[in-house]
Every structure is written in C-alpha cells, then in structure tokens.
Coordinates of N, CA and C in Angstrom, one line a residue:
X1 N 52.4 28.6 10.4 CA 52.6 29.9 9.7 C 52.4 29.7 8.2
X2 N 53.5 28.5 7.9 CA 53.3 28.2 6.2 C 51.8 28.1 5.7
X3 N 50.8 27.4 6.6 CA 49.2 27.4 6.4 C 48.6 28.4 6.5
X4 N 48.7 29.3 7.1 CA 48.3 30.5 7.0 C 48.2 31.6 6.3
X5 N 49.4 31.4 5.4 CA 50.1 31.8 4.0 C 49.6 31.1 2.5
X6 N 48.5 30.1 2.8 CA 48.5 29.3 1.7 C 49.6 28.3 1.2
X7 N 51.2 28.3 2.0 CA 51.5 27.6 1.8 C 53.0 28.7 0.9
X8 N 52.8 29.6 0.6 CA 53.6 30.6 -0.1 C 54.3 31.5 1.2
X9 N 55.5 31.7 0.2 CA 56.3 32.8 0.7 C 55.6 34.2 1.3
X10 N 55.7 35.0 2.0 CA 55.1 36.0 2.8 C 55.4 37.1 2.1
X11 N 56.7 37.2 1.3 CA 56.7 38.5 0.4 C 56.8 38.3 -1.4
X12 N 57.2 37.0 -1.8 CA 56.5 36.7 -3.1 C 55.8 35.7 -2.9
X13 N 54.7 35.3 -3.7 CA 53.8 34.2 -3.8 C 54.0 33.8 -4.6
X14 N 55.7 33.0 -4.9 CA 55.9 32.3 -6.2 C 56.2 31.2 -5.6
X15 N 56.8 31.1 -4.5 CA 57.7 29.8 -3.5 C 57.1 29.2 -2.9
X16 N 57.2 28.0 -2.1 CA 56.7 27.6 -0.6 C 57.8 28.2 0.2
X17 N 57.3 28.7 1.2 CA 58.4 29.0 1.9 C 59.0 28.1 2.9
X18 N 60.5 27.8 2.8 CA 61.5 27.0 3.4 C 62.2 27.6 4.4
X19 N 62.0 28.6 4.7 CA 63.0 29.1 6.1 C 62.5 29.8 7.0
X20 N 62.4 29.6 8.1 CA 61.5 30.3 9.2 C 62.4 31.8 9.4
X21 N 62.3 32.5 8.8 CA 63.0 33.9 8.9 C 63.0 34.7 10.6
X22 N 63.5 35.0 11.2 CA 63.6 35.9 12.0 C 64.6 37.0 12.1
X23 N 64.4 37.6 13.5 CA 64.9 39.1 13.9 C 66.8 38.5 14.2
X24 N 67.9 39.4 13.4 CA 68.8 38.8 14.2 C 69.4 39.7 15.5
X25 N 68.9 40.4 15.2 CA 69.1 41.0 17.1 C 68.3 40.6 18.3
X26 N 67.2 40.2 17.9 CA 66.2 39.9 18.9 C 66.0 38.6 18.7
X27 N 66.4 37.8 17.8 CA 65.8 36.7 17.3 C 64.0 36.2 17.6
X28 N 63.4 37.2 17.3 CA 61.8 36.6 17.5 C 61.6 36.4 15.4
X29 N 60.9 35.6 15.8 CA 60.2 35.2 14.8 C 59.8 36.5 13.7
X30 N 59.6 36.4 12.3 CA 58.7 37.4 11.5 C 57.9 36.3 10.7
X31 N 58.8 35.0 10.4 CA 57.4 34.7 9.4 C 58.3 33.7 8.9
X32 N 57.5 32.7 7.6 CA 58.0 32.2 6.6 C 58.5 33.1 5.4
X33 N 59.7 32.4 4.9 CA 60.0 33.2 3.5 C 60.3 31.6 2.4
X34 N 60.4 32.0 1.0 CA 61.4 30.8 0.3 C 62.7 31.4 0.5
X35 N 63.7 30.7 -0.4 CA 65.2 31.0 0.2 C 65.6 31.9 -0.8
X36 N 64.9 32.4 -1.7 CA 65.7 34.0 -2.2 C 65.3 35.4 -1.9
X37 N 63.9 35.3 -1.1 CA 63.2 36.4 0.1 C 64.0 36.3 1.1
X38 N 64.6 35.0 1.6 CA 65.3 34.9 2.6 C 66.4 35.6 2.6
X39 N 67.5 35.4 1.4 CA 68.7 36.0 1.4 C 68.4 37.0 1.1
X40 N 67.5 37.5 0.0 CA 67.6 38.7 -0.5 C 68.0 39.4 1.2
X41 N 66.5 39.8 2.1 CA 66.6 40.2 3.1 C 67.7 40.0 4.1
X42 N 68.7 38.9 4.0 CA 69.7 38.8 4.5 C 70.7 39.3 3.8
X43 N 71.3 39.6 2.7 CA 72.5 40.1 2.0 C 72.2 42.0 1.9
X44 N 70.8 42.7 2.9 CA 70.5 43.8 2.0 C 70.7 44.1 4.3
X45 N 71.2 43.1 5.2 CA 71.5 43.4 6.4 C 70.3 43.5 7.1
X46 N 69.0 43.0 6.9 CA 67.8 43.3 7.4 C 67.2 44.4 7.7
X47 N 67.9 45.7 7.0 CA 67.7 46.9 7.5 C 66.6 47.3 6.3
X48 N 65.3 47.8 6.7 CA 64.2 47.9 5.8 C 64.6 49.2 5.0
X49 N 65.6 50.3 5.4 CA 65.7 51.7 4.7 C 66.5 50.8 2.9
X50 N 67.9 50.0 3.6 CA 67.7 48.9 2.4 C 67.2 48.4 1.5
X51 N 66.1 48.0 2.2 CA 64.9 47.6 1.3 C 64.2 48.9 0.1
X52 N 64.2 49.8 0.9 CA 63.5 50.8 0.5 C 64.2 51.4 -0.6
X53 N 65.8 51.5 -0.2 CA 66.1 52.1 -1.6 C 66.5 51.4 -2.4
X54 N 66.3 49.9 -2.1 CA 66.8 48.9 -3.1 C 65.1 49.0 -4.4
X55 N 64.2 49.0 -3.5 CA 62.7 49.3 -4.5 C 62.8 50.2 -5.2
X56 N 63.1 51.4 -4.5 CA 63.6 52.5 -5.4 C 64.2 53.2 -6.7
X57 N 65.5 51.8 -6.1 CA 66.3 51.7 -7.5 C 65.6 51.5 -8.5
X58 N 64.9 50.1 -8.4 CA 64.1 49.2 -9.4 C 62.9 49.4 -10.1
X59 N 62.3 50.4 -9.2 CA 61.3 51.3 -9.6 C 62.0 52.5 -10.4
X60 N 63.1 52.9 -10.7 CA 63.7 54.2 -11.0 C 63.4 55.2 -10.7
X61 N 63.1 55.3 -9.2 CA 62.8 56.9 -8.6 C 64.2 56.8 -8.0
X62 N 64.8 56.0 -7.5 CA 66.2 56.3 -6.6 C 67.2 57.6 -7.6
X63 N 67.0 58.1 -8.8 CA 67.8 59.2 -9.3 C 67.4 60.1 -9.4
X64 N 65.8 60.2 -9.1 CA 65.2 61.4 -9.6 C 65.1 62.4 -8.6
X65 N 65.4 63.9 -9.1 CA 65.1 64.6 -7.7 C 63.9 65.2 -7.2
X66 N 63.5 65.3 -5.9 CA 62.3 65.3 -5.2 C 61.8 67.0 -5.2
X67 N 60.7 67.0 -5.0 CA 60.6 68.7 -5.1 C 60.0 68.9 -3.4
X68 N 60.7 69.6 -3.2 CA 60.6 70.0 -1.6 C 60.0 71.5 -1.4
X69 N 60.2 72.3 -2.8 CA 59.0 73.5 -2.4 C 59.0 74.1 -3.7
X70 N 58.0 75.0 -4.4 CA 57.9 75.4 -5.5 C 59.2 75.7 -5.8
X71 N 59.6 74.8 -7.0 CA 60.9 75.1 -8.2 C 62.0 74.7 -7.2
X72 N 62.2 74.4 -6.0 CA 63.3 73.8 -5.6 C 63.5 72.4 -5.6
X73 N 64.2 71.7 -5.9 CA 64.6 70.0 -5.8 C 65.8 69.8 -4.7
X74 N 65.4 68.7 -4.5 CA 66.6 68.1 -3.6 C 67.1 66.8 -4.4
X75 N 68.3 66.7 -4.6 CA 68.5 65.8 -5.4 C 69.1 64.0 -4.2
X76 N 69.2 63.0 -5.0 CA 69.3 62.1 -4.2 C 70.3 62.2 -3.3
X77 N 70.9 61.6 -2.3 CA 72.1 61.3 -2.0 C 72.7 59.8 -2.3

C-alpha cells in the first residue's frame, strides 16, 4: 500500500506513512496514513460529516450563511 503511495501519507504528502489505518466498526482496511492523519481522523471519531465541518471551519465557510432561495439564508447550526 505504502508503494503505491510513493511512500507518503494518503491524505498529506508530507509523511511516510506509519499506521495501517482502518474501519473501527468493520475493521477492514482504508489505507496508509502518518501518525497526525492518523489521529487527526481518530480524535474527529472517524465520522467524515466531522471531517467536513472541521474543513469548513478552516476554510471559514462554517459561519457563513447559505442562500437557499432568492434573499433567503439559512444560517449555520
């Protein structure tokens, strides 16, 4: 898997990656990570919506409100 990666982490290509990451309900396999993709993805519960509004945040759209139809917004929750 690591070879097939070049040898890098699967979601940054700064690391080699050191930890065979998988599913913890299913335990099947997803990939190589290094160990701060690893935890990251572990401390955020492996739940991808997590993910999503953790990018969000960091991107600064998690405050802004969305327009759902001419002149109406829906603001975040």
């Amino acid at each position: 898997m690591a070879a097939a990666r070049r040898g890098l982490c699967e979601i940054c290509p700064n690391a080699p990656p050191e930890h065979v990451d998988h599913c913890r309900k299913t335990g099947r396999v997803r990939g190589v990570l290094c160990f701060n993709c690893n935890s990251a993805i572990g401390k955020l519960g492996d739940d991808p919506g997590a993910v999503r509004r953790a990018a969000a945040y960091l991107e600064g759209n998690s405050w802004k409100p969305t327009l759902v139809a001419p002149g109406v917004y829906q603001l975040p929750s």
